[in-house]
mmCIF file of C-alpha atoms in Angstrom:
data_model
loop_
_atom_site.group_PDB
_atom_site.id
_atom_site.type_symbol
_atom_site.label_atom_id
_atom_site.label_comp_id
_atom_site.label_asym_id
_atom_site.label_seq_id
_atom_site.Cartn_x
_atom_site.Cartn_y
_atom_site.Cartn_z
ATOM 1 C CA MET A 233 13.636 -12.635 17.130
ATOM 2 C CA GLN A 234 15.360 -12.820 13.952
ATOM 3 C CA LEU A 235 13.682 -15.069 11.637
ATOM 4 C CA ALA A 236 15.866 -17.429 9.737
ATOM 5 C CA GLU A 237 16.351 -15.335 6.569
ATOM 6 C CA PRO A 238 14.261 -17.096 3.411
ATOM 7 C CA LEU A 239 11.449 -16.739 5.954
ATOM 8 C CA GLN A 240 12.092 -13.111 6.440
ATOM 9 C CA ALA A 241 12.306 -12.402 2.518
ATOM 10 C CA ALA A 242 8.861 -14.312 1.914
ATOM 11 C CA ILE A 243 7.074 -12.287 4.062
ATOM 12 C CA GLU A 244 8.912 -9.070 3.354
ATOM 13 C CA GLU A 245 7.252 -10.077 -0.423
ATOM 14 C CA LEU A 246 4.435 -11.089 0.677
ATOM 15 C CA SER A 247 3.248 -7.891 2.349
ATOM 16 C CA LYS A 248 4.102 -5.619 -0.457
ATOM 17 C CA LEU A 249 1.014 -7.198 -1.901
ATOM 18 C CA PRO A 250 -2.228 -5.100 -2.000
ATOM 19 C CA GLY A 251 -4.163 -5.587 1.680
ATOM 20 C CA ILE A 252 -1.670 -7.691 3.077
ATOM 21 C CA GLY A 253 0.175 -6.519 5.950
ATOM 22 C CA LYS A 254 3.604 -8.038 8.115
ATOM 23 C CA LYS A 255 0.842 -10.436 10.270
ATOM 24 C CA THR A 256 -1.068 -11.921 7.220
ATOM 25 C CA ALA A 257 2.399 -11.789 5.401
ATOM 26 C CA GLN A 258 4.317 -13.997 8.037
ATOM 27 C CA ARG A 259 0.365 -16.618 8.368
ATOM 28 C CA LEU A 260 0.740 -16.864 4.288
ATOM 29 C CA ALA A 261 4.411 -17.479 4.197
ATOM 30 C CA LEU A 262 4.224 -20.347 7.344
ATOM 31 C CA PHE A 263 0.936 -21.637 5.655
ATOM 32 C CA LEU A 264 2.897 -22.020 2.193
ATOM 33 C CA LEU A 265 6.373 -23.901 4.053
ATOM 34 C CA LYS A 266 4.030 -26.557 6.007
ATOM 35 C CA GLY A 267 2.090 -27.066 2.508
ATOM 36 C CA GLU A 268 2.284 -29.778 0.195
ATOM 37 C CA ASN A 269 5.369 -28.766 -2.339
ATOM 38 C CA GLU A 270 3.227 -30.393 -5.210
ATOM 39 C CA ASN A 271 0.666 -26.960 -4.071
ATOM 40 C CA VAL A 272 3.287 -24.299 -3.942
ATOM 41 C CA ALA A 273 4.569 -25.564 -7.270
ATOM 42 C CA ASN A 274 1.249 -24.881 -9.058
ATOM 43 C CA LEU A 275 0.694 -21.112 -7.258
ATOM 44 C CA LEU A 276 4.367 -20.401 -8.518
ATOM 45 C CA LYS A 277 3.319 -21.789 -11.866
ATOM 46 C CA ALA A 278 0.185 -20.110 -12.005
ATOM 47 C CA LEU A 279 1.238 -16.690 -11.219
ATOM 48 C CA HIS A 280 5.062 -17.357 -13.349
ATOM 49 C CA GLU A 281 2.112 -17.971 -16.178
ATOM 50 C CA LEU A 282 0.257 -14.972 -15.536
ATOM 51 C CA LYS A 283 2.819 -12.915 -16.315
ATOM 52 C CA THR A 284 4.113 -14.751 -19.180
ATOM 53 C CA LYS A 285 1.741 -15.449 -21.168
ATOM 54 C CA LEU A 286 -0.881 -12.470 -20.803
ATOM 55 C CA ARG A 287 -0.530 -9.374 -22.644
ATOM 56 C CA LEU A 288 -2.441 -6.283 -23.644
ATOM 57 C CA CYS A 289 -5.088 -6.678 -26.067
ATOM 58 C CA ALA A 290 -3.577 -4.306 -29.592
ATOM 59 C CA ARG A 291 -7.272 -2.609 -29.771
ATOM 60 C CA CYS A 292 -8.246 -2.135 -26.680
ATOM 61 C CA PHE A 293 -5.436 -2.462 -24.220
ATOM 62 C CA ASN A 294 -8.001 -5.556 -22.224
ATOM 63 C CA ILE A 295 -6.208 -8.368 -20.968
ATOM 64 C CA SER A 296 -5.185 -11.111 -23.782
ATOM 65 C CA GLU A 297 -3.359 -14.498 -24.352
ATOM 66 C CA GLU A 298 -3.812 -13.523 -28.029
ATOM 67 C CA GLU A 299 -3.014 -10.223 -29.939
ATOM 68 C CA LEU A 300 -6.655 -9.295 -29.833
ATOM 69 C CA CYS A 301 -8.817 -9.831 -26.521
ATOM 70 C CA PRO A 302 -11.723 -12.334 -27.300
ATOM 71 C CA ILE A 303 -14.345 -9.026 -26.657
ATOM 72 C CA CYS A 304 -12.421 -7.365 -29.406
ATOM 73 C CA GLN A 305 -12.232 -10.685 -31.855
ATOM 74 C CA SER A 306 -16.358 -11.883 -31.176
ATOM 75 C CA ALA A 307 -18.591 -11.340 -33.596
ATOM 76 C CA LYS A 308 -21.439 -10.295 -31.927
ATOM 77 C CA ARG A 309 -20.360 -6.796 -29.849
ATOM 78 C CA ASP A 310 -21.728 -4.237 -30.848
ATOM 79 C CA ASP A 311 -18.645 -2.396 -32.543
ATOM 80 C CA SER A 312 -19.956 1.225 -32.877
ATOM 81 C CA VAL A 313 -20.212 1.809 -29.326
ATOM 82 C CA ILE A 314 -16.902 2.007 -27.065
ATOM 83 C CA CYS A 315 -17.021 1.728 -23.448
ATOM 84 C CA VAL A 316 -13.886 3.962 -21.480
ATOM 85 C CA VAL A 317 -12.735 2.362 -18.465
ATOM 86 C CA GLU A 318 -9.614 2.467 -16.123
ATOM 87 C CA GLU A 319 -8.384 -0.564 -15.720
ATOM 88 C CA ALA A 320 -8.689 -4.302 -16.903
ATOM 89 C CA SER A 321 -10.744 -5.283 -13.457
ATOM 90 C CA ASP A 322 -13.321 -2.371 -14.740
ATOM 91 C CA VAL A 323 -13.915 -4.382 -17.899
ATOM 92 C CA ILE A 324 -13.932 -7.792 -15.584
ATOM 93 C CA ALA A 325 -17.090 -6.041 -13.456
ATOM 94 C CA ILE A 326 -19.275 -4.344 -16.463
ATOM 95 C CA GLU A 327 -18.856 -8.165 -17.975
ATOM 96 C CA LYS A 328 -20.245 -9.606 -14.854
ATOM 97 C CA SER A 329 -23.619 -7.143 -15.542
ATOM 98 C CA ASN A 330 -24.693 -8.765 -18.909
ATOM 99 C CA GLU A 331 -25.830 -5.239 -19.660
ATOM 100 C CA TYR A 332 -23.199 -4.500 -22.490
ATOM 101 C CA TYR A 333 -22.539 -5.641 -25.898
ATOM 102 C CA GLY A 334 -20.171 -3.145 -27.274
ATOM 103 C CA ILE A 335 -16.735 -3.119 -27.138
ATOM 104 C CA TYR A 336 -13.913 -1.699 -24.772
ATOM 105 C CA HIS A 337 -11.162 0.897 -24.341
ATOM 106 C CA VAL A 338 -8.829 0.671 -21.161
ATOM 107 C CA ILE A 339 -7.166 3.760 -20.778
ATOM 108 C CA GLY A 340 -5.092 2.701 -17.519
ATOM 109 C CA GLY A 341 -5.662 4.877 -15.001
ATOM 110 C CA VAL A 342 -6.902 8.569 -14.689
ATOM 111 C CA LEU A 343 -5.591 12.333 -15.054
ATOM 112 C CA SER A 344 -3.971 12.662 -11.346
ATOM 113 C CA PRO A 345 -1.114 15.673 -11.910
ATOM 114 C CA LEU A 346 -0.244 15.104 -8.125
ATOM 115 C CA SER A 347 0.850 11.714 -9.415
ATOM 116 C CA GLY A 348 2.395 12.535 -12.243
ATOM 117 C CA ILE A 349 -0.090 11.076 -14.350
ATOM 118 C CA GLY A 350 -0.992 13.300 -17.755
ATOM 119 C CA PRO A 351 -2.826 12.760 -20.451
ATOM 120 C CA ASP A 352 0.530 11.011 -22.046
ATOM 121 C CA THR A 353 0.610 8.545 -19.624
ATOM 122 C CA LEU A 354 -2.826 7.154 -19.982
ATOM 123 C CA LYS A 355 -4.010 5.035 -23.322
ATOM 124 C CA ILE A 356 -6.367 8.229 -24.801
ATOM 125 C CA LYS A 357 -4.046 9.069 -27.708
ATOM 126 C CA GLU A 358 -4.387 5.152 -29.014
ATOM 127 C CA LEU A 359 -8.419 5.627 -28.355
ATOM 128 C CA LEU A 360 -8.189 8.867 -30.210
ATOM 129 C CA LYS A 361 -6.534 6.890 -32.809
ATOM 130 C CA ARG A 362 -9.090 4.108 -33.111
ATOM 131 C CA PHE A 363 -11.945 7.199 -34.208
ATOM 132 C CA GLU A 364 -9.572 6.907 -37.890
ATOM 133 C CA SER A 365 -9.640 3.235 -38.650
ATOM 134 C CA GLU A 366 -13.130 2.259 -36.770
ATOM 135 C CA ASN A 367 -17.020 3.549 -37.489
ATOM 136 C CA ILE A 368 -17.212 4.649 -33.973
ATOM 137 C CA LYS A 369 -20.785 6.167 -33.086
ATOM 138 C CA GLU A 370 -21.015 6.412 -29.408
ATOM 139 C CA ILE A 371 -18.298 6.640 -26.426
ATOM 140 C CA ILE A 372 -19.716 5.732 -23.078
ATOM 141 C CA LEU A 373 -17.615 6.650 -20.311
ATOM 142 C CA ALA A 374 -17.764 4.570 -17.339
ATOM 143 C CA LEU A 375 -14.633 6.169 -15.127
ATOM 144 C CA ASN A 376 -15.175 5.569 -11.424
ATOM 145 C CA PRO A 377 -17.371 8.517 -9.867
ATOM 146 C CA ASP A 378 -14.051 10.452 -7.640
ATOM 147 C CA THR A 379 -12.863 13.926 -8.363
ATOM 148 C CA GLU A 380 -10.217 12.250 -10.553
ATOM 149 C CA GLY A 381 -13.061 10.140 -12.411
ATOM 150 C CA GLU A 382 -14.935 13.190 -13.127
ATOM 151 C CA THR A 383 -12.144 15.200 -14.013
ATOM 152 C CA THR A 384 -10.961 12.784 -17.003
ATOM 153 C CA ALA A 385 -14.219 11.937 -17.679
ATOM 154 C CA LEU A 386 -14.640 15.668 -18.678
ATOM 155 C CA TYR A 387 -11.300 16.144 -20.063
ATOM 156 C CA LEU A 388 -11.950 13.136 -22.132
ATOM 157 C CA ALA A 389 -15.939 14.577 -23.222
ATOM 158 C CA LYS A 390 -13.885 18.290 -24.495
ATOM 159 C CA LEU A 391 -11.610 15.917 -26.685
ATOM 160 C CA ILE A 392 -14.293 13.563 -27.904
ATOM 161 C CA LYS A 393 -17.731 15.768 -28.462
ATOM 162 C CA PRO A 394 -15.820 18.030 -31.348
ATOM 163 C CA LEU A 395 -15.090 14.926 -33.689
ATOM 164 C CA GLY A 396 -19.191 14.925 -33.692
ATOM 165 C CA ILE A 397 -19.343 11.864 -31.995
ATOM 166 C CA LYS A 398 -22.091 10.829 -28.672
ATOM 167 C CA VAL A 399 -20.522 10.971 -25.581
ATOM 168 C CA THR A 400 -22.156 9.657 -22.600
ATOM 169 C CA ARG A 401 -21.802 8.530 -19.013
ATOM 170 C CA ILE A 402 -22.813 5.908 -16.957
ATOM 171 C CA ALA A 403 -25.442 6.904 -14.237
ATOM 172 C CA ARG A 404 -24.819 8.237 -10.968
ATOM 173 C CA GLY A 405 -27.671 7.148 -8.364
ATOM 174 C CA LEU A 406 -28.481 5.063 -5.603
ATOM 175 C CA PRO A 407 -26.763 1.563 -5.626
ATOM 176 C CA ILE A 408 -29.845 -1.114 -6.126
ATOM 177 C CA GLY A 409 -30.159 -2.504 -2.011
ATOM 178 C CA GLY A 410 -29.656 0.969 -0.999
ATOM 179 C CA ASP A 411 -31.407 2.821 1.429
ATOM 180 C CA LEU A 412 -32.302 6.299 1.096
ATOM 181 C CA GLU A 413 -32.094 7.021 4.621
ATOM 182 C CA PHE A 414 -28.347 6.267 4.972
ATOM 183 C CA ALA A 415 -27.128 7.470 1.644
ATOM 184 C CA ASP A 416 -24.638 10.476 1.207
ATOM 185 C CA GLU A 417 -26.008 13.651 0.305
ATOM 186 C CA ALA A 418 -23.864 13.763 -3.053
ATOM 187 C CA THR A 419 -25.341 10.583 -4.359
ATOM 188 C CA ILE A 420 -28.496 11.921 -3.158
ATOM 189 C CA GLY A 421 -28.584 14.786 -5.170
ATOM 190 C CA ARG A 422 -26.988 12.819 -8.557
ATOM 191 C CA ALA A 423 -30.153 10.004 -8.011
ATOM 192 C CA VAL A 424 -32.425 13.373 -8.473
ATOM 193 C CA SER A 425 -30.587 15.483 -11.014
ATOM 194 C CA GLY A 426 -30.587 12.450 -12.909
ATOM 195 C CA ARG A 427 -34.110 11.368 -12.627
ATOM 196 C CA ILE A 428 -35.993 9.522 -15.889
ATOM 197 C CA GLU A 429 -39.354 9.501 -16.582
ATOM 198 C CA LEU A 430 -41.201 6.285 -16.022
ATOM 199 C CA MET B 286 -17.459 -13.805 -18.514
ATOM 200 C CA GLN B 287 -14.915 -16.159 -18.954
ATOM 201 C CA LEU B 288 -11.712 -14.706 -18.005
ATOM 202 C CA ALA B 289 -8.558 -15.658 -19.765
ATOM 203 C CA GLU B 290 -7.613 -18.986 -18.619
ATOM 204 C CA PRO B 291 -4.065 -17.880 -17.262
ATOM 205 C CA LEU B 292 -5.007 -14.893 -15.489
ATOM 206 C CA GLN B 293 -8.321 -17.851 -14.074
ATOM 207 C CA ALA B 294 -5.408 -20.248 -13.224
ATOM 208 C CA ALA B 295 -3.920 -17.738 -11.248
ATOM 209 C CA ILE B 296 -6.979 -16.744 -8.901
ATOM 210 C CA GLU B 297 -7.894 -20.264 -8.255
ATOM 211 C CA GLU B 298 -4.445 -20.760 -6.829
ATOM 212 C CA LEU B 299 -4.348 -17.356 -4.734
ATOM 213 C CA SER B 300 -8.119 -17.970 -3.637
ATOM 214 C CA LYS B 301 -6.093 -20.997 -1.922
ATOM 215 C CA LEU B 302 -4.368 -19.154 0.683
ATOM 216 C CA PRO B 303 -5.604 -18.736 3.805
ATOM 217 C CA GLY B 304 -7.676 -15.524 4.459
ATOM 218 C CA ILE B 305 -7.651 -15.074 0.848
ATOM 219 C CA GLY B 306 -11.054 -15.382 -1.154
ATOM 220 C CA LYS B 307 -11.720 -15.076 -4.730
ATOM 221 C CA LYS B 308 -12.247 -11.188 -5.001
ATOM 222 C CA THR B 309 -9.090 -11.024 -2.868
ATOM 223 C CA ALA B 310 -7.558 -13.237 -4.935
ATOM 224 C CA GLN B 311 -8.360 -11.419 -8.353
ATOM 225 C CA ARG B 312 -7.369 -7.982 -7.211
ATOM 226 C CA LEU B 313 -4.005 -9.940 -6.294
ATOM 227 C CA ALA B 314 -3.845 -11.441 -9.558
ATOM 228 C CA LEU B 315 -4.707 -7.727 -11.247
ATOM 229 C CA PHE B 316 -1.996 -6.188 -9.399
ATOM 230 C CA LEU B 317 0.684 -8.552 -10.176
ATOM 231 C CA LEU B 318 -0.637 -8.491 -13.752
ATOM 232 C CA LYS B 319 0.238 -4.918 -14.032
ATOM 233 C CA GLY B 320 3.304 -4.697 -11.526
ATOM 234 C CA GLU B 321 6.916 -5.079 -12.546
ATOM 235 C CA ASN B 322 8.102 -7.987 -14.223
ATOM 236 C CA GLU B 323 11.027 -8.023 -11.512
ATOM 237 C CA ASN B 324 8.797 -7.098 -8.444
ATOM 238 C CA VAL B 325 6.809 -10.460 -9.365
ATOM 239 C CA ALA B 326 10.403 -12.615 -10.274
ATOM 240 C CA ASN B 327 11.419 -11.538 -6.568
ATOM 241 C CA LEU B 328 8.174 -12.969 -5.135
ATOM 242 C CA LEU B 329 8.033 -15.952 -7.095
ATOM 243 C CA LYS B 330 12.022 -16.416 -5.894
ATOM 244 C CA ALA B 331 11.290 -15.766 -2.170
ATOM 245 C CA LEU B 332 8.975 -18.226 -2.323
ATOM 246 C CA HIS B 333 10.898 -21.169 -4.228
ATOM 247 C CA GLU B 334 13.588 -20.728 -1.761
ATOM 248 C CA LEU B 335 11.285 -20.200 1.368
ATOM 249 C CA LYS B 336 10.341 -24.052 0.202
ATOM 250 C CA THR B 337 13.927 -25.364 -0.640
ATOM 251 C CA LYS B 338 16.041 -23.293 1.586
ATOM 252 C CA LEU B 339 14.513 -23.828 4.966
ATOM 253 C CA ARG B 340 13.605 -27.259 7.032
ATOM 254 C CA LEU B 341 12.514 -28.386 10.354
ATOM 255 C CA CYS B 342 15.550 -28.501 12.942
ATOM 256 C CA ALA B 343 15.994 -32.013 13.696
ATOM 257 C CA ARG B 344 16.082 -31.426 17.148
ATOM 258 C CA CYS B 345 13.045 -29.541 18.361
ATOM 259 C CA PHE B 346 11.642 -29.254 14.600
ATOM 260 C CA ASN B 347 11.247 -25.186 14.689
ATOM 261 C CA ILE B 348 11.785 -23.681 11.650
ATOM 262 C CA SER B 349 15.512 -23.569 10.054
ATOM 263 C CA GLU B 350 18.134 -23.246 7.971
ATOM 264 C CA GLU B 351 20.722 -25.856 9.105
ATOM 265 C CA GLU B 352 20.085 -29.245 10.481
ATOM 266 C CA LEU B 353 19.698 -27.479 13.948
ATOM 267 C CA CYS B 354 18.190 -24.032 14.692
ATOM 268 C CA PRO B 355 19.541 -21.103 15.593
ATOM 269 C CA ILE B 356 17.956 -21.389 19.129
ATOM 270 C CA CYS B 357 19.007 -24.985 19.717
ATOM 271 C CA GLN B 358 22.472 -23.770 18.377
ATOM 272 C CA SER B 359 22.392 -20.938 20.793
ATOM 273 C CA ALA B 360 24.707 -20.913 24.317
ATOM 274 C CA LYS B 361 23.194 -18.660 25.878
ATOM 275 C CA ARG B 362 19.511 -20.242 26.290
ATOM 276 C CA ASP B 363 18.938 -22.522 28.964
ATOM 277 C CA ASP B 364 18.533 -26.510 27.858
ATOM 278 C CA SER B 365 17.074 -28.197 30.681
ATOM 279 C CA VAL B 366 13.526 -26.283 30.280
ATOM 280 C CA ILE B 367 11.167 -27.254 27.080
ATOM 281 C CA CYS B 368 8.663 -24.992 25.982
ATOM 282 C CA VAL B 369 6.175 -27.278 24.229
ATOM 283 C CA VAL B 370 3.559 -25.169 21.635
ATOM 284 C CA GLU B 371 1.621 -26.045 18.514
ATOM 285 C CA GLU B 372 3.211 -24.808 15.696
ATOM 286 C CA ALA B 373 6.496 -22.607 14.791
ATOM 287 C CA SER B 374 4.694 -19.817 14.172
ATOM 288 C CA ASP B 375 4.157 -19.943 18.578
ATOM 289 C CA VAL B 376 8.005 -19.993 18.644
ATOM 290 C CA ILE B 377 8.030 -17.003 16.608
ATOM 291 C CA ALA B 378 4.972 -15.069 18.788
ATOM 292 C CA ILE B 379 7.065 -16.556 22.385
ATOM 293 C CA GLU B 380 10.432 -15.370 20.997
ATOM 294 C CA LYS B 381 8.541 -11.800 20.680
ATOM 295 C CA SER B 382 7.970 -11.354 23.895
ATOM 296 C CA ASN B 383 11.349 -11.682 24.993
ATOM 297 C CA GLU B 384 10.297 -13.571 28.212
ATOM 298 C CA TYR B 385 11.534 -16.815 27.622
ATOM 299 C CA TYR B 386 15.530 -18.313 27.377
ATOM 300 C CA GLY B 387 14.731 -22.145 27.507
ATOM 301 C CA ILE B 388 14.440 -24.147 24.466
ATOM 302 C CA TYR B 389 11.525 -25.169 22.421
ATOM 303 C CA HIS B 390 9.486 -28.707 20.904
ATOM 304 C CA VAL B 391 7.163 -28.026 18.063
ATOM 305 C CA ILE B 392 4.424 -30.899 18.480
ATOM 306 C CA GLY B 393 2.707 -29.612 14.864
ATOM 307 C CA GLY B 394 -0.648 -29.867 16.101
ATOM 308 C CA VAL B 395 -2.782 -30.812 18.995
ATOM 309 C CA LEU B 396 -4.591 -33.781 19.269
ATOM 310 C CA SER B 397 -8.266 -34.335 17.668
ATOM 311 C CA PRO B 398 -10.183 -37.454 16.964
ATOM 312 C CA LEU B 399 -12.321 -36.181 14.837
ATOM 313 C CA SER B 400 -9.925 -34.999 12.026
ATOM 314 C CA GLY B 401 -8.013 -38.087 12.676
ATOM 315 C CA ILE B 402 -4.668 -36.368 14.339
ATOM 316 C CA GLY B 403 -3.541 -39.006 17.528
ATOM 317 C CA PRO B 404 -0.378 -39.100 19.310
ATOM 318 C CA ASP B 405 1.457 -40.572 16.216
ATOM 319 C CA THR B 406 0.866 -38.102 13.885
ATOM 320 C CA LEU B 407 2.033 -35.404 16.400
ATOM 321 C CA LYS B 408 6.014 -35.307 17.176
ATOM 322 C CA ILE B 409 5.581 -37.008 21.037
ATOM 323 C CA LYS B 410 7.416 -39.734 20.253
ATOM 324 C CA GLU B 411 10.838 -37.364 19.433
ATOM 325 C CA LEU B 412 9.981 -35.539 22.489
ATOM 326 C CA LEU B 413 10.157 -38.537 24.767
ATOM 327 C CA LYS B 414 13.300 -39.429 23.073
ATOM 328 C CA ARG B 415 14.835 -36.076 23.853
ATOM 329 C CA PHE B 416 14.479 -36.882 27.633
ATOM 330 C CA GLU B 417 16.902 -39.897 27.118
ATOM 331 C CA SER B 418 19.685 -37.579 25.969
ATOM 332 C CA GLU B 419 19.307 -34.317 27.019
ATOM 333 C CA ASN B 420 19.219 -33.291 30.646
ATOM 334 C CA ILE B 421 15.548 -31.709 31.458
ATOM 335 C CA LYS B 422 14.208 -30.289 34.470
ATOM 336 C CA GLU B 423 10.682 -28.323 33.527
ATOM 337 C CA ILE B 424 8.289 -28.512 30.585
ATOM 338 C CA ILE B 425 6.398 -25.842 29.534
ATOM 339 C CA LEU B 426 3.020 -26.947 27.778
ATOM 340 C CA ALA B 427 2.462 -23.365 25.535
ATOM 341 C CA LEU B 428 -0.818 -25.161 23.226
ATOM 342 C CA ASN B 429 -3.832 -22.910 22.806
ATOM 343 C CA PRO B 430 -6.130 -22.626 25.722
ATOM 344 C CA ASP B 431 -8.926 -24.408 23.654
ATOM 345 C CA THR B 432 -10.559 -27.391 23.906
ATOM 346 C CA GLU B 433 -8.319 -29.719 21.990
ATOM 347 C CA GLY B 434 -4.896 -27.433 23.193
ATOM 348 C CA GLU B 435 -6.087 -28.668 27.016
ATOM 349 C CA THR B 436 -6.973 -32.399 25.873
ATOM 350 C CA THR B 437 -3.335 -32.374 24.426
ATOM 351 C CA ALA B 438 -1.917 -30.700 27.523
ATOM 352 C CA LEU B 439 -3.183 -32.865 29.996
ATOM 353 C CA TYR B 440 -2.399 -36.078 27.752
ATOM 354 C CA LEU B 441 1.586 -34.886 27.608
ATOM 355 C CA ALA B 442 1.508 -34.088 31.728
ATOM 356 C CA LYS B 443 -0.148 -38.103 31.733
ATOM 357 C CA LEU B 444 2.381 -38.970 29.849
ATOM 358 C CA ILE B 445 5.566 -36.986 31.416
ATOM 359 C CA LYS B 446 5.052 -36.281 35.044
ATOM 360 C CA PRO B 447 6.202 -40.082 35.681
ATOM 361 C CA LEU B 448 9.388 -39.482 34.175
ATOM 362 C CA GLY B 449 9.706 -37.014 37.244
ATOM 363 C CA ILE B 450 9.869 -33.560 35.146
ATOM 364 C CA LYS B 451 8.589 -31.158 36.309
ATOM 365 C CA VAL B 452 5.348 -30.059 34.113
ATOM 366 C CA THR B 453 4.014 -26.747 34.032
ATOM 367 C CA ARG B 454 1.769 -24.697 31.824
ATOM 368 C CA ILE B 455 1.527 -20.914 30.849
ATOM 369 C CA ALA B 456 -0.882 -19.149 32.473
ATOM 370 C CA ARG B 457 -4.473 -18.279 31.751
ATOM 371 C CA GLY B 458 -6.098 -14.888 32.536
ATOM 372 C CA LEU B 459 -7.245 -11.787 31.496
ATOM 373 C CA PRO B 460 -5.064 -10.497 28.821
ATOM 374 C CA ILE B 461 -2.814 -6.949 29.063
ATOM 375 C CA GLY B 462 -5.080 -4.212 28.336
ATOM 376 C CA GLY B 463 -8.105 -6.343 28.749
ATOM 377 C CA ASP B 464 -11.210 -5.026 30.589
ATOM 378 C CA LEU B 465 -12.850 -6.862 33.430
ATOM 379 C CA GLU B 466 -16.395 -6.266 32.571
ATOM 380 C CA PHE B 467 -16.289 -7.417 28.737
ATOM 381 C CA ALA B 468 -14.025 -11.035 29.511
ATOM 382 C CA ASP B 469 -15.991 -13.798 28.928
ATOM 383 C CA GLU B 470 -17.062 -15.763 32.434
ATOM 384 C CA ALA B 471 -14.581 -18.840 31.529
ATOM 385 C CA THR B 472 -11.208 -16.026 31.236
ATOM 386 C CA ILE B 473 -12.445 -14.449 34.558
ATOM 387 C CA GLY B 474 -12.581 -18.128 36.196
ATOM 388 C CA ARG B 475 -9.640 -19.254 35.447
ATOM 389 C CA ALA B 476 -7.673 -15.792 36.144
ATOM 390 C CA VAL B 477 -9.667 -16.169 39.675
ATOM 391 C CA SER B 478 -8.628 -19.543 40.511
ATOM 392 C CA GLY B 479 -4.899 -18.886 38.908
ATOM 393 C CA ARG B 480 -4.578 -15.929 41.466
ATOM 394 C CA ILE B 481 -1.094 -15.045 42.733
ATOM 395 C CA GLU B 482 0.264 -13.154 45.896
ATOM 396 C CA LEU B 483 1.594 -10.145 45.751
#
């Protein structure tokens, strides 16, 4: 069956979103079509402002409304410690834990030669430049615990350590609420080798 | 953590969509924020046109770009048979089966006294009016096989039968590819009572 062209176009655009297949896209399109004009206008306005009102922080590349993000602007943060993360969503995740009071640097991805992502694609140059103007004592690498994240962490450690800056990595181990019986071998291995004295 | 206001607003609007929770909404918002401006502009344009270029068919209330939908306009359809469905998405589903060549009437929901949906909220008056101007021989009720759908079907049958029009209902039974062993009792019961001779 040939759907009406505007409906077909909306379904195609919606199904480009991550985790949204054709069937969900059709459901969303019909929901919006049936919904109040005002609700849809609110959604469109919010998405438009998302793209126009936000930019990347000039210092740490976190999401920001102004030139510097709220974390970089805050006087309460310890600006001698930088936590290096892949994406802005990781900043949100770490902030939610309420355990970290330093500042951040979002490198925008991980090294992945197969996808053509080398050191120059990431904000690594910008990180090294911060060491010149800022008084940094420690770098915490909080990259994802997968092959590419580990590779990127090792690459960064090799670059930064010679500068006399302490480089640490967030711990790997059993997640809170996790079950030893069902954890995979790699996680258990890391949990044992990374044990700490009580 | 306080998210930037435009990001927070986008997450809130996106999480109003069906099946999209806070976590998925955040993922979608960050995906759009990171994506090419052009791609986001295309999505916004498609959603805007979805609301401005489409309307309901003046005859059957299906989705349409013109006053009458393509099905109502088609000379190839048997316009003596009307299939009554709840929503426009049901028209799409039935058209995909390639088994039906009549026309449609979308009533826009089912009777549900608890949600305040009575006969006047649905396009039932409009259906009865079609019998005056059109030469209808059969009404096929294709409402969902749940309590409200069944109630609405009985209500419609009671209204239409006295007019001398044949009223049928789509069959209930085992779905194709389904397994007798795992079917629920109500479905098996309907499949048995609705058996046909081979």
